[in-house]
Coordinates of C-alpha atoms in Angstrom, one line a residue:
M928 CA -180.7 -70.0 22.2
A929 CA -182.8 -67.4 20.4
G930 CA -185.3 -68.0 17.8
S931 CA -186.1 -66.0 14.7
Y932 CA -189.6 -65.0 15.5
D933 CA -190.9 -61.2 15.9
P934 CA -194.5 -60.6 16.0
R935 CA -194.4 -57.2 14.8
T936 CA -192.5 -58.0 11.3
F937 CA -194.0 -61.7 11.0
R938 CA -196.8 -62.2 8.3
A939 CA -198.2 -65.6 8.0
A940 CA -199.8 -67.0 4.8
T941 CA -203.2 -66.1 4.5
F942 CA -206.1 -67.0 2.0
H943 CA -208.9 -64.8 2.6
D944 CA -207.1 -62.0 1.1
A945 CA -206.2 -63.6 -1.8
V946 CA -210.0 -64.3 -2.9
P947 CA -210.5 -60.8 -4.5
A948 CA -207.5 -61.6 -7.0
F949 CA -209.3 -65.0 -7.8
R950 CA -212.6 -62.7 -8.7
D951 CA -210.8 -60.3 -11.1
G952 CA -208.4 -63.3 -12.7
S953 CA -205.1 -61.6 -11.6
D954 CA -204.3 -64.5 -9.4
S955 CA -205.8 -68.0 -9.1
P956 CA -206.2 -71.0 -6.8
R957 CA -203.6 -73.0 -9.0
A958 CA -200.7 -70.0 -8.7
Y959 CA -201.6 -69.9 -5.2
L960 CA -201.1 -73.5 -4.8
E961 CA -197.9 -73.7 -6.7
R962 CA -196.5 -71.0 -4.1
C963 CA -197.3 -73.1 -1.2
L964 CA -195.6 -76.3 -3.0
A965 CA -192.7 -74.0 -3.5
A966 CA -192.8 -73.0 0.2
I967 CA -193.0 -76.7 1.2
A968 CA -189.9 -77.6 -1.0
E969 CA -188.0 -75.0 0.6
R970 CA -188.9 -75.5 4.4
E971 CA -190.1 -79.2 4.8
P972 CA -186.5 -80.8 4.9
V973 CA -185.8 -78.9 8.1
V974 CA -189.6 -78.5 9.6
R975 CA -190.7 -82.0 8.6
A976 CA -194.2 -81.0 9.0
F977 CA -196.0 -83.3 6.4
V978 CA -196.2 -87.3 6.2
T979 CA -197.4 -87.0 2.8
V980 CA -198.0 -84.3 0.2
N981 CA -200.5 -85.1 -2.5
A982 CA -199.1 -82.7 -5.1
E983 CA -200.8 -84.1 -8.1
G984 CA -204.5 -84.6 -6.3
A985 CA -204.1 -81.0 -5.1
R986 CA -203.1 -79.4 -8.6
A987 CA -206.0 -81.2 -10.2
A988 CA -208.3 -79.8 -7.5
A989 CA -206.7 -76.5 -7.6
D990 CA -207.5 -76.4 -11.5
E991 CA -211.1 -77.3 -10.9
S992 CA -211.0 -74.6 -8.3
T993 CA -209.7 -72.0 -11.0
L994 CA -212.2 -72.8 -13.4
R995 CA -215.0 -72.0 -10.8
W996 CA -213.4 -68.7 -9.8
K997 CA -213.0 -67.8 -13.6
T998 CA -216.6 -68.8 -14.2
G999 CA -218.0 -67.0 -11.0
R1000 CA -219.2 -70.0 -9.7
P1001 CA -217.1 -70.9 -6.4
L1002 CA -218.6 -73.5 -4.1
S1003 CA -217.7 -71.4 -0.8
A1004 CA -215.5 -68.6 0.5
I1005 CA -212.6 -71.4 0.9
D1006 CA -212.9 -72.8 -2.6
G1007 CA -209.2 -73.2 -3.6
L1008 CA -207.7 -73.1 0.0
P1009 CA -204.7 -75.3 0.3
I1010 CA -205.3 -77.3 3.7
G1011 CA -203.2 -79.9 5.6
I1012 CA -204.9 -82.6 7.5
K1013 CA -203.8 -83.9 10.8
D1014 CA -202.9 -87.8 10.4
L1015 CA -205.4 -88.9 12.9
L1016 CA -208.0 -88.0 10.4
E1017 CA -209.0 -90.4 7.5
T1018 CA -208.6 -89.3 4.0
R1019 CA -209.7 -91.2 0.9
D1020 CA -206.5 -90.4 -1.2
M1021 CA -203.5 -90.6 1.4
P1022 CA -202.8 -93.2 4.1
T1023 CA -203.6 -92.4 7.9
E1024 CA -200.9 -93.8 9.9
M1025 CA -201.6 -91.5 13.3
G1026 CA -197.7 -91.4 14.0
C1027 CA -197.7 -94.8 15.0
E1028 CA -195.6 -97.9 13.7
A1029 CA -198.5 -100.1 14.2
Y1030 CA -200.4 -98.2 11.6
R1031 CA -198.0 -98.0 8.9
G1032 CA -199.2 -98.5 5.5
N1033 CA -203.0 -97.9 7.1
F1034 CA -205.0 -96.9 4.0
P1035 CA -208.8 -96.9 4.8
K1036 CA -209.8 -94.9 1.6
R1037 CA -212.5 -92.9 3.2
D1038 CA -212.7 -89.3 4.2
N1039 CA -213.4 -88.0 7.7
A1040 CA -216.4 -85.9 8.0
A1041 CA -214.6 -82.7 8.5
V1042 CA -212.6 -83.7 5.0
S1043 CA -215.5 -84.6 3.2
A1044 CA -216.7 -81.1 4.1
L1045 CA -213.8 -79.3 2.9
R1046 CA -214.0 -81.0 -0.4
R1047 CA -217.5 -80.2 -0.7
S1048 CA -216.5 -76.4 -0.1
G1049 CA -213.7 -76.6 -2.8
A1050 CA -210.7 -76.8 -0.5
V1051 CA -207.6 -78.3 -1.7
V1052 CA -206.5 -81.0 0.6
L1053 CA -203.1 -80.9 0.1
G1054 CA -201.3 -83.4 2.4
K1055 CA -201.6 -85.2 5.6
T1056 CA -199.6 -83.4 8.6
T1057 CA -197.8 -85.0 11.2
T1058 CA -198.9 -86.1 14.7
A1059 CA -197.7 -87.3 18.0
E1060 CA -198.2 -91.1 18.0
L1061 CA -201.9 -91.9 18.5
G1062 CA -202.5 -88.3 19.2
G1063 CA -200.7 -88.6 22.6
A1064 CA -197.2 -87.4 23.7
H1065 CA -194.6 -89.4 21.7
P1066 CA -193.2 -86.7 19.3
P1067 CA -192.7 -87.0 15.7
A1068 CA -189.6 -85.6 13.9
T1069 CA -191.3 -82.2 13.4
T1070 CA -189.3 -79.1 14.4
N1071 CA -190.5 -75.6 15.4
P1072 CA -190.6 -73.4 12.3
F1073 CA -188.5 -70.6 14.3
D1074 CA -185.9 -72.8 15.8
A1075 CA -185.1 -76.4 14.8
A1076 CA -183.8 -77.4 18.0
R1077 CA -187.5 -76.7 19.7
T1078 CA -190.6 -78.8 19.4
P1079 CA -193.6 -77.3 17.6
G1080 CA -195.8 -78.8 20.4
G1081 CA -198.3 -81.9 19.9
S1082 CA -200.2 -83.5 19.1
S1083 CA -201.2 -81.3 16.3
S1084 CA -197.4 -81.1 15.5
G1085 CA -197.3 -80.8 11.7
S1086 CA -200.5 -78.7 11.5
A1087 CA -199.0 -76.0 13.7
A1088 CA -195.5 -76.1 12.1
A1089 CA -196.8 -76.1 8.5
V1090 CA -198.8 -72.9 9.0
G1091 CA -195.9 -71.2 11.1
A1092 CA -193.5 -72.0 8.6
R1093 CA -195.9 -70.4 5.8
M1094 CA -196.1 -73.5 3.8
I1095 CA -199.8 -73.4 4.1
P1096 CA -202.4 -70.9 5.2
A1097 CA -204.5 -73.4 7.1
A1098 CA -204.7 -76.8 8.7
V1099 CA -206.9 -79.0 10.6
G1100 CA -205.7 -80.2 14.2
S1101 CA -207.5 -81.9 16.9
Q1102 CA -207.3 -81.3 20.9
V1103 CA -207.9 -83.7 23.7
G1104 CA -206.0 -81.9 26.4
G1105 CA -204.0 -79.1 24.5
S1106 CA -203.3 -80.3 21.1
I1107 CA -204.7 -77.3 19.0
I1108 CA -204.0 -74.5 21.2
R1109 CA -200.4 -75.3 22.5
P1110 CA -198.8 -75.9 19.1
A1111 CA -200.5 -72.9 17.7
A1112 CA -199.1 -70.8 20.6
F1113 CA -195.6 -72.5 20.1
C1114 CA -195.7 -71.7 16.1
G1115 CA -197.2 -68.3 15.9
N1116 CA -200.7 -69.4 15.1
F1117 CA -204.2 -68.4 15.4
A1118 CA -206.5 -71.3 16.1
M1119 CA -209.9 -72.1 17.9
K1120 CA -210.6 -74.9 19.9
P1121 CA -214.5 -75.0 19.7
T1122 CA -217.0 -75.8 22.0
Q1123 CA -217.0 -79.5 22.6
G1124 CA -218.8 -81.2 19.6
G1125 CA -218.6 -78.0 17.4
I1126 CA -217.1 -79.7 14.4
N1127 CA -218.2 -83.1 13.6
R1128 CA -215.2 -85.5 14.2
G1129 CA -216.5 -88.5 12.2
E1130 CA -214.6 -91.6 13.1
R1131 CA -212.7 -89.9 15.9
Q1132 CA -215.6 -90.2 18.5
S1133 CA -213.9 -92.5 20.9
T1134 CA -212.9 -89.6 23.7
S1135 CA -215.3 -87.4 25.4
M1136 CA -213.0 -84.5 25.1
S1137 CA -211.5 -84.5 21.6
T1138 CA -212.4 -81.8 19.2
H1139 CA -211.3 -80.5 15.6
G1140 CA -210.1 -77.1 15.1
I1141 CA -208.4 -75.0 12.6
H1142 CA -204.8 -73.5 12.7
A1143 CA -204.5 -70.6 10.4
G1144 CA -202.4 -67.6 9.6
S1145 CA -205.4 -65.3 10.1
I1146 CA -208.3 -65.1 12.3
E1147 CA -210.7 -64.8 9.2
D1148 CA -209.2 -68.0 7.7
V1149 CA -209.9 -69.9 11.1
W1150 CA -213.4 -68.8 11.2
V1151 CA -214.4 -69.2 7.5
T1152 CA -213.0 -72.5 7.3
S1153 CA -214.5 -73.6 10.5
M1154 CA -218.1 -72.8 9.2
A1155 CA -217.3 -74.1 5.9
I1156 CA -216.9 -77.5 7.5
V1157 CA -220.1 -77.3 9.8
R1158 CA -222.1 -76.2 6.8
W1159 CA -221.7 -79.7 5.3
A1160 CA -220.8 -82.0 8.4
G1161 CA -222.4 -80.0 11.3
G1162 CA -221.2 -81.0 14.8
D1163 CA -220.6 -84.3 16.5
P1164 CA -223.8 -86.7 16.4
G1165 CA -226.3 -85.4 18.8
K1166 CA -224.6 -82.1 19.2
R1167 CA -225.8 -78.7 17.9
G1168 CA -222.6 -77.6 16.2
L1169 CA -220.9 -74.2 15.8
F1170 CA -223.3 -71.3 15.9
G1171 CA -222.5 -68.0 13.9
P1172 CA -222.4 -66.3 10.8
A1173 CA -220.6 -67.9 7.7
T1174 CA -218.4 -64.6 7.5
T1175 CA -216.2 -63.7 10.2
P1176 CA -217.9 -61.8 13.0
D1177 CA -216.9 -58.2 13.1
A1178 CA -214.3 -57.1 16.0
V1179 CA -216.2 -56.8 19.3
K1180 CA -214.6 -55.0 22.3
P1181 CA -215.1 -57.0 25.7
G1182 CA -216.2 -54.9 28.5
R1183 CA -214.7 -57.4 31.3
L1184 CA -212.3 -60.0 31.1
I1185 CA -211.3 -62.4 33.9
V1186 CA -207.6 -63.1 34.0
L1187 CA -207.2 -67.0 35.0
E1188 CA -203.8 -68.1 36.5
T1189 CA -204.5 -71.8 36.4
E1190 CA -202.2 -74.6 37.9
G1191 CA -199.7 -73.4 35.4
W1192 CA -199.0 -70.0 36.6
P1193 CA -196.0 -70.8 39.1
D1194 CA -194.2 -72.3 36.1
V1195 CA -194.4 -69.4 34.0
D1196 CA -190.7 -67.9 33.1
A1197 CA -190.2 -64.2 34.1
A1198 CA -190.1 -63.0 30.5
T1199 CA -193.4 -64.5 29.5
R1200 CA -194.8 -62.9 32.7
E1201 CA -193.7 -59.6 31.7
G1202 CA -195.0 -59.9 28.2
F1203 CA -198.3 -61.0 29.4
A1204 CA -198.4 -58.0 31.9
Q1205 CA -197.9 -55.7 28.8
V1206 CA -200.7 -57.2 26.9
L1207 CA -203.0 -56.9 30.1
A1208 CA -201.9 -53.4 30.6
A1209 CA -202.7 -52.4 27.0
L1210 CA -206.2 -54.0 27.5
E1211 CA -206.7 -51.9 30.5
A1212 CA -205.6 -48.9 28.7
A1213 CA -208.0 -49.5 26.0
G1214 CA -210.8 -49.4 28.5
V1215 CA -211.2 -53.3 29.3
T1216 CA -211.8 -53.9 33.2
L1217 CA -209.8 -57.0 34.1
L1218 CA -210.9 -59.1 37.3
R1219 CA -208.7 -61.5 38.8
R1220 CA -209.3 -64.3 41.5
A1221 CA -209.1 -62.2 44.5
D1222 CA -211.8 -59.8 43.2
H1223 CA -214.8 -62.3 43.4
P1224 CA -215.4 -65.7 45.2
W1225 CA -216.7 -67.2 41.9
I1226 CA -213.6 -66.4 40.3
E1227 CA -211.8 -68.1 42.9
A1228 CA -213.8 -71.0 42.9
L1229 CA -213.3 -71.7 39.3
E1230 CA -209.4 -71.5 39.8
R1231 CA -209.9 -74.2 42.6
A1232 CA -211.9 -76.3 40.2
I1233 CA -209.7 -76.2 37.5
A1234 CA -206.4 -76.6 39.6
D1235 CA -205.9 -80.1 38.7
G1236 CA -207.0 -79.9 35.2
R1237 CA -204.2 -81.2 33.6
S1238 CA -204.2 -84.6 35.6
L1239 CA -207.9 -84.8 35.2
C1240 CA -207.7 -84.3 31.4
G1241 CA -204.8 -87.0 31.2
S1242 CA -206.5 -89.8 33.4
I1243 CA -210.0 -89.5 31.6
T1244 CA -208.5 -89.7 28.2
A1245 CA -206.3 -92.5 29.2
W1246 CA -209.3 -94.4 30.5
E1247 CA -211.3 -93.6 27.5
N1248 CA -208.6 -94.9 25.1
H1249 CA -207.2 -97.8 27.3
W1250 CA -209.3 -100.7 25.7
A1251 CA -208.3 -99.8 21.9
H1252 CA -204.6 -99.2 23.1
R1253 CA -204.3 -102.6 24.8
S1254 CA -205.5 -104.4 21.8
L1255 CA -203.0 -102.4 19.8
V1256 CA -200.1 -103.3 22.2
D1257 CA -201.3 -107.0 22.3
Q1258 CA -201.3 -107.0 18.5
Y1259 CA -198.1 -105.0 17.8
P1260 CA -196.0 -105.1 20.9
D1261 CA -192.8 -103.8 19.2
K1262 CA -194.6 -101.1 17.3
V1263 CA -196.0 -98.7 20.2
S1264 CA -193.7 -96.5 21.9
L1265 CA -192.7 -96.9 25.4
R1266 CA -194.4 -93.6 26.2
A1267 CA -197.8 -94.7 25.1
K1268 CA -197.1 -98.2 26.9
A1269 CA -196.7 -96.2 30.1
V1270 CA -199.8 -94.1 29.8
L1271 CA -201.6 -97.5 29.0
A1272 CA -200.4 -98.8 32.5
R1273 CA -201.7 -96.1 34.4
A1274 CA -205.0 -96.2 32.7
E1275 CA -205.2 -99.9 33.7
A1276 CA -204.4 -99.0 37.3
M1277 CA -207.5 -97.1 37.4
D1278 CA -211.1 -98.6 38.0
F1279 CA -214.5 -97.5 36.9
E1280 CA -215.0 -95.6 40.2
D1281 CA -212.0 -93.4 39.6
Y1282 CA -213.2 -92.6 36.2
R1283 CA -216.6 -91.7 37.5
R1284 CA -215.1 -89.6 40.1
L1285 CA -213.2 -87.8 37.5
L1286 CA -216.5 -87.0 35.6
V1287 CA -218.2 -85.6 38.7
E1288 CA -215.2 -83.3 39.2
R1289 CA -215.2 -82.1 35.5
E1290 CA -219.2 -81.6 35.6
A1291 CA -218.7 -79.6 38.8
A1292 CA -215.9 -77.3 37.2
Q1293 CA -218.2 -76.8 34.2
M1294 CA -220.8 -75.4 36.7
R1295 CA -218.2 -73.1 38.3
H1296 CA -217.4 -71.7 34.9
A1297 CA -221.2 -71.2 33.9
T1298 CA -221.8 -69.0 37.2
L1299 CA -219.2 -66.6 35.6
A1300 CA -221.4 -65.6 32.5
P1301 CA -222.8 -62.7 34.2
L1302 CA -219.4 -61.6 35.5
A1303 CA -217.6 -60.9 32.3
D1304 CA -217.4 -61.6 29.0
A1305 CA -214.8 -64.3 28.6
C1306 CA -211.5 -65.4 30.5
I1307 CA -208.0 -64.3 29.1
M1308 CA -204.9 -66.6 30.0
L1309 CA -201.8 -67.5 28.4
S1310 CA -202.0 -70.2 25.7
C1311 CA -198.6 -71.8 27.0
P1312 CA -196.2 -71.6 29.9
G1313 CA -193.5 -69.7 27.7
P1314 CA -191.6 -70.6 24.3
A1315 CA -191.8 -73.9 22.8
P1316 CA -188.9 -76.3 25.1
L1317 CA -185.9 -77.3 23.5
W1318 CA -186.3 -81.0 22.5
P1319 CA -183.0 -82.9 21.9
G1320 CA -184.9 -86.3 21.8
D1321 CA -184.8 -89.0 24.5
R1322 CA -181.6 -90.1 26.0
P1323 CA -180.7 -93.8 26.1
G1324 CA -180.6 -95.2 29.5
Q1325 CA -182.5 -92.1 30.7
P1326 CA -186.1 -92.0 32.1
L1327 CA -188.5 -90.6 29.3
A1328 CA -189.0 -86.8 29.2
P1329 CA -192.5 -86.4 30.9
R1330 CA -193.4 -83.8 28.4
P1331 CA -191.4 -83.6 25.1
T1332 CA -194.1 -81.8 23.1
G1333 CA -194.4 -79.0 26.1
D1334 CA -196.8 -78.6 28.7
F1335 CA -200.7 -78.4 28.1
V1336 CA -201.5 -77.0 31.4
F1337 CA -202.8 -73.7 30.1
N1338 CA -205.2 -75.6 27.7
A1339 CA -206.8 -78.2 30.1
P1340 CA -209.3 -75.8 31.4
S1341 CA -211.0 -75.2 28.0
S1342 CA -210.9 -78.9 27.2
M1343 CA -212.5 -79.9 30.4
L1344 CA -214.9 -77.3 30.6
F1345 CA -216.1 -77.8 27.0
A1346 CA -215.4 -74.4 26.2
P1347 CA -214.4 -72.7 23.2
A1348 CA -211.0 -71.1 23.3
F1349 CA -209.0 -68.6 20.6
T1350 CA -205.2 -68.5 20.8
M1351 CA -203.6 -65.2 19.4
P1352 CA -200.2 -64.8 18.6
L1353 CA -199.5 -61.4 20.6
M1354 CA -196.2 -62.3 22.0
G1355 CA -192.5 -62.8 21.1
V1356 CA -190.4 -64.0 23.9
G1357 CA -186.8 -64.8 23.4
G1358 CA -187.3 -64.8 19.8
M1359 CA -190.2 -67.4 19.9
P1360 CA -194.0 -67.2 19.5
V1361 CA -195.9 -67.2 22.8
G1362 CA -199.8 -67.1 22.5
V1363 CA -202.6 -65.5 24.5
Q1364 CA -205.9 -67.1 24.4
L1365 CA -209.5 -65.8 25.2
M1366 CA -211.9 -68.5 26.6
G1367 CA -215.7 -68.2 26.4
Q1368 CA -218.9 -70.0 27.6
Q1369 CA -220.1 -73.1 25.8
H1370 CA -221.6 -72.2 22.2
E1371 CA -220.1 -68.6 22.5
D1372 CA -217.5 -69.5 19.6
A1373 CA -218.7 -66.4 17.4
R1374 CA -218.4 -64.1 20.3
I1375 CA -214.9 -65.1 21.1
T1376 CA -213.8 -65.0 17.8
A1377 CA -215.4 -61.3 17.5
M1378 CA -213.4 -60.5 20.7
A1379 CA -210.1 -62.1 19.3
R1380 CA -210.5 -59.9 16.4
W1381 CA -210.6 -56.6 18.5
V1382 CA -207.8 -57.5 20.8
T1383 CA -205.5 -58.2 17.8
Q1384 CA -206.4 -54.8 16.4
A1385 CA -206.1 -53.1 20.0
V1386 CA -202.9 -54.7 21.5
P1387 CA -199.7 -54.0 19.8
P1388 CA -197.5 -56.9 19.5
V1389 CA -195.3 -57.7 22.3
V1390 CA -191.5 -58.4 22.3
V1391 CA -189.6 -59.3 25.4
G1392 CA -186.4 -61.1 26.1

């Protein structure tokens, strides 16, 4: 089954390029919002990216923003930006149900740190986007905006799908293993998973690899929105937060890139391999030197250190969540999915020595990654093993599908390495988006953003299949 995506012609909704019209009065944040609401009315019945849309509150915020632009007093470069918030993050004006029946009706009436920062920046908090249950693997009803039979990815399902469906220009997601980069890659988004702790998670501090990150239709909107949050909320407690300018870094050509295979390479389909090869060939033609695992023992050492990254990320996170999830299951045994209960059972089969061994392995991999800094500017790899897989739903009487929102195998490296990653919608495979990502050293978020900007200018969109 072919999708409808063609990277040569698809144009996402963007915000940064609307700002000049706000300044001269030929457009306004309220008019921009109304266009988003019209797109939601058109696409939402099939895509189902939102849990809640607060149109009344959004219109009031957009009117306030319109007045600020009219009087030349915008609060920031994202004043008036309509944005979706993943339904794991608390919002004072909408419930936070976390994709879980046990949290149905949960309404703390307070803002996550990032949401508070967005409001202080003048952004229009439009709605709550769907998430896989508790940020895990049990999927919501959301569909891929380019083929409704396919998953949009998880756990930031609605954030990715809403941007891909051109309903909104930006949305907040979060990632523990692959929940920003993978759904962005499946839905044709730009997205950044920042250095660990780079954006304040607020109340979402319970796991050691969780990060907030922005999905958007452009690199500019990803970066400026991220930095607007950091301006008011900073990074996680005790962390230094994102470094870089308030405006999007200028494009910078990388001199050398390391091509990482990861443990996912054997599972990549032929068409995706062909498309990725074309991307790499275009980089070489533009004068970028590519290094692979056979070219230097330090690269091979990193490949080996991340070779079990998917299992390592899953096990660490399951252990860190299992007390909270055990309490939830005990209190609401019929309102937590069988998939989440299976993850809990695996975590409860671990002991502290298992967890400590995994932490040591993660630290060793981080050291291996740091040693590569003198060899190359960044690493480049696929963002996903191929197009978003079909998702017909679980079949009664059959074992649960192991990865209903897709495989995060190409995202585990940046998560376990605490490294920034930026995915770019460079490929169309069989009518579906497939992303390519750059991964940098810790705290080089601005640098990989600058290189991502150059790559998207230098590499023509690739279409295969």
